[in-house]
PDB file of C-alpha atoms in Angstrom:
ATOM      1  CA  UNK A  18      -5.043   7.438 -65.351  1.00 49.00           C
ATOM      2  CA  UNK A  19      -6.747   9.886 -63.371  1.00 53.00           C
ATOM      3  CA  UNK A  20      -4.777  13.583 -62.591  1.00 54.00           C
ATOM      4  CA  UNK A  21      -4.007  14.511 -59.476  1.00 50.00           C
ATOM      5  CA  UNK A  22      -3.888  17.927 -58.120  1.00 50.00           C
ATOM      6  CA  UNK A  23      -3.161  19.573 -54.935  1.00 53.00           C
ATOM      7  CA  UNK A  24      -1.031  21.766 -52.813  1.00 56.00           C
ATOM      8  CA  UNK A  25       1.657  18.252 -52.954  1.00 57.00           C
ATOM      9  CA  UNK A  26       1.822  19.191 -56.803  1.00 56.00           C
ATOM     10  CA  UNK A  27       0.554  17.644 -60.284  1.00 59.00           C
ATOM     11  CA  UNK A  28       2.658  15.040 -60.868  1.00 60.00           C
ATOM     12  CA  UNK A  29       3.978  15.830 -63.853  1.00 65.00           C
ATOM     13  CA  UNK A  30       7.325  14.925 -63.384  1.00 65.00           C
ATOM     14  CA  UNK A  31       9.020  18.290 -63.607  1.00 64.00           C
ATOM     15  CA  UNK A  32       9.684  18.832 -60.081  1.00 60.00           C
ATOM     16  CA  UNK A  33      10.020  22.677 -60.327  1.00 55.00           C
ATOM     17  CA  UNK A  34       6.563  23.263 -61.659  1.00 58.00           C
ATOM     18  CA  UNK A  35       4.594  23.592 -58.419  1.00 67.00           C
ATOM     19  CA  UNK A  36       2.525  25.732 -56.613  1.00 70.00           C
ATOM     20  CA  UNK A  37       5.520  26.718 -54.278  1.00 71.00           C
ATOM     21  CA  UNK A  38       7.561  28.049 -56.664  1.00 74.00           C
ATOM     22  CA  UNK A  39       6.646  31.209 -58.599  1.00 77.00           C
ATOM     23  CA  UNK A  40       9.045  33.360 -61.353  1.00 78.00           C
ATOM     24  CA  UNK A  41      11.984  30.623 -60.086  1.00 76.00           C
ATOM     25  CA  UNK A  42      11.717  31.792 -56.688  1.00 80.00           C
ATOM     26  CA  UNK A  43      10.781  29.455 -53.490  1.00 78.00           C
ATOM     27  CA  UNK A  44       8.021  31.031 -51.703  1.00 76.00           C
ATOM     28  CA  UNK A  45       8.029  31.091 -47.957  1.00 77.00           C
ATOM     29  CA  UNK A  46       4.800  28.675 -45.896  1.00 73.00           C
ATOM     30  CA  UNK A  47       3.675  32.627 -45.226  1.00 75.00           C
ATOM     31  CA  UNK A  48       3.827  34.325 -48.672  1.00 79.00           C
ATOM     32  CA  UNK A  49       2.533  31.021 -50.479  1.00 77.00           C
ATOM     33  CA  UNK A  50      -0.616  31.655 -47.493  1.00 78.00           C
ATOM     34  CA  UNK A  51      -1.094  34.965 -48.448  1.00 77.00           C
ATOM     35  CA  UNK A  52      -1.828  34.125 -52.572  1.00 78.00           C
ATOM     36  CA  UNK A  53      -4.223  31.961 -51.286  1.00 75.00           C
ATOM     37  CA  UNK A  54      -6.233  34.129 -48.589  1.00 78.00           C
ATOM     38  CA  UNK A  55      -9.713  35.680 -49.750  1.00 78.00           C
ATOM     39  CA  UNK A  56     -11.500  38.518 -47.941  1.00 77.00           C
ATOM     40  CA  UNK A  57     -15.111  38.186 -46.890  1.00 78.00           C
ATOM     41  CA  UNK A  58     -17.674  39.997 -47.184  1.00 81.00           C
ATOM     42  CA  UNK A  59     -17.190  42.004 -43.732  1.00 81.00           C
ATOM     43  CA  UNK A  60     -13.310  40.913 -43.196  1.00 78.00           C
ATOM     44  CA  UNK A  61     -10.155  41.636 -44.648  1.00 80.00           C
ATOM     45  CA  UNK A  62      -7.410  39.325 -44.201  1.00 76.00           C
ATOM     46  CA  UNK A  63      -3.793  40.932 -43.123  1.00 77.00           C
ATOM     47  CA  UNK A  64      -0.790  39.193 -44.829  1.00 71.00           C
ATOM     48  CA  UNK A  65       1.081  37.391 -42.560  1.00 65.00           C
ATOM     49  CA  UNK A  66       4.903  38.062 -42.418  1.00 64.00           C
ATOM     50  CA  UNK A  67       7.646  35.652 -42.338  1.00 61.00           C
ATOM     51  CA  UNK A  68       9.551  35.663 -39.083  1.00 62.00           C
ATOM     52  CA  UNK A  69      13.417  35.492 -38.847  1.00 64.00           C
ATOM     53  CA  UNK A  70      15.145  32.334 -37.707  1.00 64.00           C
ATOM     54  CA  UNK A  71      18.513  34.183 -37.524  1.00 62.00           C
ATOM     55  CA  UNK A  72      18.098  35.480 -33.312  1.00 60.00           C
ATOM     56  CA  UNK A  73      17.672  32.214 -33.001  1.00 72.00           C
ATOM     57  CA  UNK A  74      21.176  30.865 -30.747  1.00 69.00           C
ATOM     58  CA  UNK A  75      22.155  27.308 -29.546  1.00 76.00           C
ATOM     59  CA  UNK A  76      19.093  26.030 -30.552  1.00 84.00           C
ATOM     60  CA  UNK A  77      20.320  23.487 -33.476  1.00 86.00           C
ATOM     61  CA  UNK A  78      23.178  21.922 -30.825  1.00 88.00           C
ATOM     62  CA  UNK A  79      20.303  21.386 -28.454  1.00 89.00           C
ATOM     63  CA  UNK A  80      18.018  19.754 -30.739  1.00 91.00           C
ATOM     64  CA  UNK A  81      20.573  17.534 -32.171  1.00 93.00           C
ATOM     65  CA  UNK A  82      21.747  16.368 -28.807  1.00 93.00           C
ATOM     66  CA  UNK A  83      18.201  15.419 -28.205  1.00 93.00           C
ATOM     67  CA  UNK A  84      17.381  13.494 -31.570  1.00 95.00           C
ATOM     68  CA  UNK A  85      21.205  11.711 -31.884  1.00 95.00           C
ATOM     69  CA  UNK A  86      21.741  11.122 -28.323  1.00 94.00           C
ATOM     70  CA  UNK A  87      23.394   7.792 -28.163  1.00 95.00           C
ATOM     71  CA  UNK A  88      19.796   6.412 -26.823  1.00 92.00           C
ATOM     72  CA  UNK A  89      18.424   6.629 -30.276  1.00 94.00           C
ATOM     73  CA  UNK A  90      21.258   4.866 -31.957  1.00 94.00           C
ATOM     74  CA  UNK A  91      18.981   2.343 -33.422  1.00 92.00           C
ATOM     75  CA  UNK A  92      16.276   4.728 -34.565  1.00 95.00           C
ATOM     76  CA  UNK A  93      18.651   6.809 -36.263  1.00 96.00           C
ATOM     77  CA  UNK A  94      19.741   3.857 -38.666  1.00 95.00           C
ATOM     78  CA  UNK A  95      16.024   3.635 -39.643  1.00 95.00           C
ATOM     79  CA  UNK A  96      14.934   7.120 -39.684  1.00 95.00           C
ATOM     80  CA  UNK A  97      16.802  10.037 -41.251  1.00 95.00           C
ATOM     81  CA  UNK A  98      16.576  12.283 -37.782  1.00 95.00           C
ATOM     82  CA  UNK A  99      17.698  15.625 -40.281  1.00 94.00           C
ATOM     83  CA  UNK A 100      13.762  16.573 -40.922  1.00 91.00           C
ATOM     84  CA  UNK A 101      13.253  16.095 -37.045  1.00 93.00           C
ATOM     85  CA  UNK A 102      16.018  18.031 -36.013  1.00 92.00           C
ATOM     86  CA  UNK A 103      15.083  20.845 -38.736  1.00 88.00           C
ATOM     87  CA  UNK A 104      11.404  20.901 -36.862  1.00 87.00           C
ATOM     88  CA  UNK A 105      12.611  21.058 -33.642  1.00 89.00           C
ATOM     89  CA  UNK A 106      15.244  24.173 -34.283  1.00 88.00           C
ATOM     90  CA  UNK A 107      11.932  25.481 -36.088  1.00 84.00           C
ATOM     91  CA  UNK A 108       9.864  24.890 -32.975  1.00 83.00           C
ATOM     92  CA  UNK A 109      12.746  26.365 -30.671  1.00 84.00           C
ATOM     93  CA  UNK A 110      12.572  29.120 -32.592  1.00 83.00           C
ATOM     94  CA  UNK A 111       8.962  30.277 -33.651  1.00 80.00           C
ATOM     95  CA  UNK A 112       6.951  28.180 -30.854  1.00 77.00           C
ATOM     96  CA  UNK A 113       4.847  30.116 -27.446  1.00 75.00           C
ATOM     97  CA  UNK A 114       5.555  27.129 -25.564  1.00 75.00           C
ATOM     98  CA  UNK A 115       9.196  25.863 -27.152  1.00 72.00           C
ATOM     99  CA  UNK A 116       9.504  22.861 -24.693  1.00 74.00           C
ATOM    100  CA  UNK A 117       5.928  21.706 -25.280  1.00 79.00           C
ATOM    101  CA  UNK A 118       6.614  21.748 -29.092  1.00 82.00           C
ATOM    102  CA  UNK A 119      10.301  20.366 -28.651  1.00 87.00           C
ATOM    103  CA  UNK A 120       8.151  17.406 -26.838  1.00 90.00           C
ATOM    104  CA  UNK A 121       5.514  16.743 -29.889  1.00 89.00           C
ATOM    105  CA  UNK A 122       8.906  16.893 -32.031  1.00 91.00           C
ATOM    106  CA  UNK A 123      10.434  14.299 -29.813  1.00 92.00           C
ATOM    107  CA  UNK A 124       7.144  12.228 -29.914  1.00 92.00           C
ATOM    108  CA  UNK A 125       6.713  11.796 -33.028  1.00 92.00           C
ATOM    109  CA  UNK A 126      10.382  10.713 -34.325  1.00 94.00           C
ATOM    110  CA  UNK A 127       9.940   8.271 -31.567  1.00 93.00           C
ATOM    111  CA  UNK A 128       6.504   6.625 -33.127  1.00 91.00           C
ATOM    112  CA  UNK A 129       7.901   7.112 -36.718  1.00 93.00           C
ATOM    113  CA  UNK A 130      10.993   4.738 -35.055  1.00 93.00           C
ATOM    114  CA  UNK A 131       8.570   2.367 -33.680  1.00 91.00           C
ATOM    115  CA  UNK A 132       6.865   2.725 -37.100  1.00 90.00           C
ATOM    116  CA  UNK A 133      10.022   1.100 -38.523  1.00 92.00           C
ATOM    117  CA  UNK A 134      10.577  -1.754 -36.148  1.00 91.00           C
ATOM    118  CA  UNK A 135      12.768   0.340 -33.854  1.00 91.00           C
ATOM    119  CA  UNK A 136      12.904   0.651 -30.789  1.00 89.00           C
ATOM    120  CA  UNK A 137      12.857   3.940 -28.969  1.00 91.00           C
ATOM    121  CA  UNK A 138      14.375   4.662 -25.494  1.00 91.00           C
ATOM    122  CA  UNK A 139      11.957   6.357 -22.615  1.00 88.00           C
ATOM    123  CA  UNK A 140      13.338   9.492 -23.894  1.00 91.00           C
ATOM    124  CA  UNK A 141      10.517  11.302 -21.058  1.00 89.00           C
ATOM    125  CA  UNK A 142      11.590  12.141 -17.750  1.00 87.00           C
ATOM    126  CA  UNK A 143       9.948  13.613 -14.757  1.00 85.00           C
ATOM    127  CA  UNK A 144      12.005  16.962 -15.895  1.00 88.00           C
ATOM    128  CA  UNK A 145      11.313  16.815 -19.588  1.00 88.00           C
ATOM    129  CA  UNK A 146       8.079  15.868 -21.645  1.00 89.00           C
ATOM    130  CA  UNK A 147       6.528  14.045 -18.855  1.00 87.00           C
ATOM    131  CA  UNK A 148       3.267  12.778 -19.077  1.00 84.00           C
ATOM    132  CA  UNK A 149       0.267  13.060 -16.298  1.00 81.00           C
ATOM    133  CA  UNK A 150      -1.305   9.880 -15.782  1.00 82.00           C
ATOM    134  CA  UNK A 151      -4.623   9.028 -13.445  1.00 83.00           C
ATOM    135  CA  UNK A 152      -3.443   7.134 -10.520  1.00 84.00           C
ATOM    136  CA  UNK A 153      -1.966   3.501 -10.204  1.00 84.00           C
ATOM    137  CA  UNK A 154      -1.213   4.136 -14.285  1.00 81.00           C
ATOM    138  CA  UNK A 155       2.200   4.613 -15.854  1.00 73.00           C
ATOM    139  CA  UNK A 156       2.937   6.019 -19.278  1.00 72.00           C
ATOM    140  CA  UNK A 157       4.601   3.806 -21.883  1.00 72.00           C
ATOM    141  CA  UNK A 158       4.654   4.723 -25.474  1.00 70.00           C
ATOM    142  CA  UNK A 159       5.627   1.482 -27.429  1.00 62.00           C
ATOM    143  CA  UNK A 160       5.322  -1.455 -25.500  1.00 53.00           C
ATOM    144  CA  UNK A 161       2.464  -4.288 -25.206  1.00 45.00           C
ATOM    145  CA  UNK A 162       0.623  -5.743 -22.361  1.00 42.00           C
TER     146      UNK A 162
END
């Protein structure tokens, strides 16, 4: 069998021998960049810092609201929303546009519950996530024609 490699580890089976992991100690998406970064010849790369989640406020009841509302009953008994909800507090948090990046959150737990045979609500509105279309044209995510 051939060996794998890559930043999704070796496959060896020990699951704490990876590239995210080094002296026992999880690295953060920004130190595990900054191992990685090489200067050029007329550049020199800055490390990037890790930003704090902790001024972050009301954020996880919001995004939890969103992803369990009662709407998405049936797509949370075939997704796990947890990973969802974890990427929206992250997107609340660390985002320049928070709503736009709540909205790709949203989108995407709402394919990945089409994915599965589910069916997700019109979770857009005219006052959240709405979607522009060209005239005499309406927006529908999951549905056939």
């Amino acid at each position: 069998l051939p060996i794998r490699l890559g930043l999704c580890g070796d496959f060896n089976g020990i699951p704490t021998y990876n590239e995210f992991i080094v002296n026992g100690a999880l690295l953060t998406p920004a130190q595990f960049g900054n191992l990685h970064k090489l200067n050029g010849p007329l550049e020199e790369c800055v490390d990037e810092t890790s930003v704090s989640m902790d001024n972050c406020t009301d954020v996880e009841r919001k995004c939890e609201a969103k992803l369990t509302d009662p709407d998405f009953f049936s797509c949370n008994t075939l997704v796990d929303p947890t990973p969802y909800i974890k990427a929206c507090i992250q997107d609340l948090c660390l985002c320049k546009d928070p709503t736009s990046c709540m909205c790709d959150t949203m989108d995407e737990y709402s394919r990945q519950c089409a994915h599965a045979s589910g069916q997700p609500p019109n979770w857009r509105t005219s006052d959240f996530c709405a979607k522009q279309c060209p005239l005499n044209m309406q927006y529908v995510q999951c549905g056939s024609r």
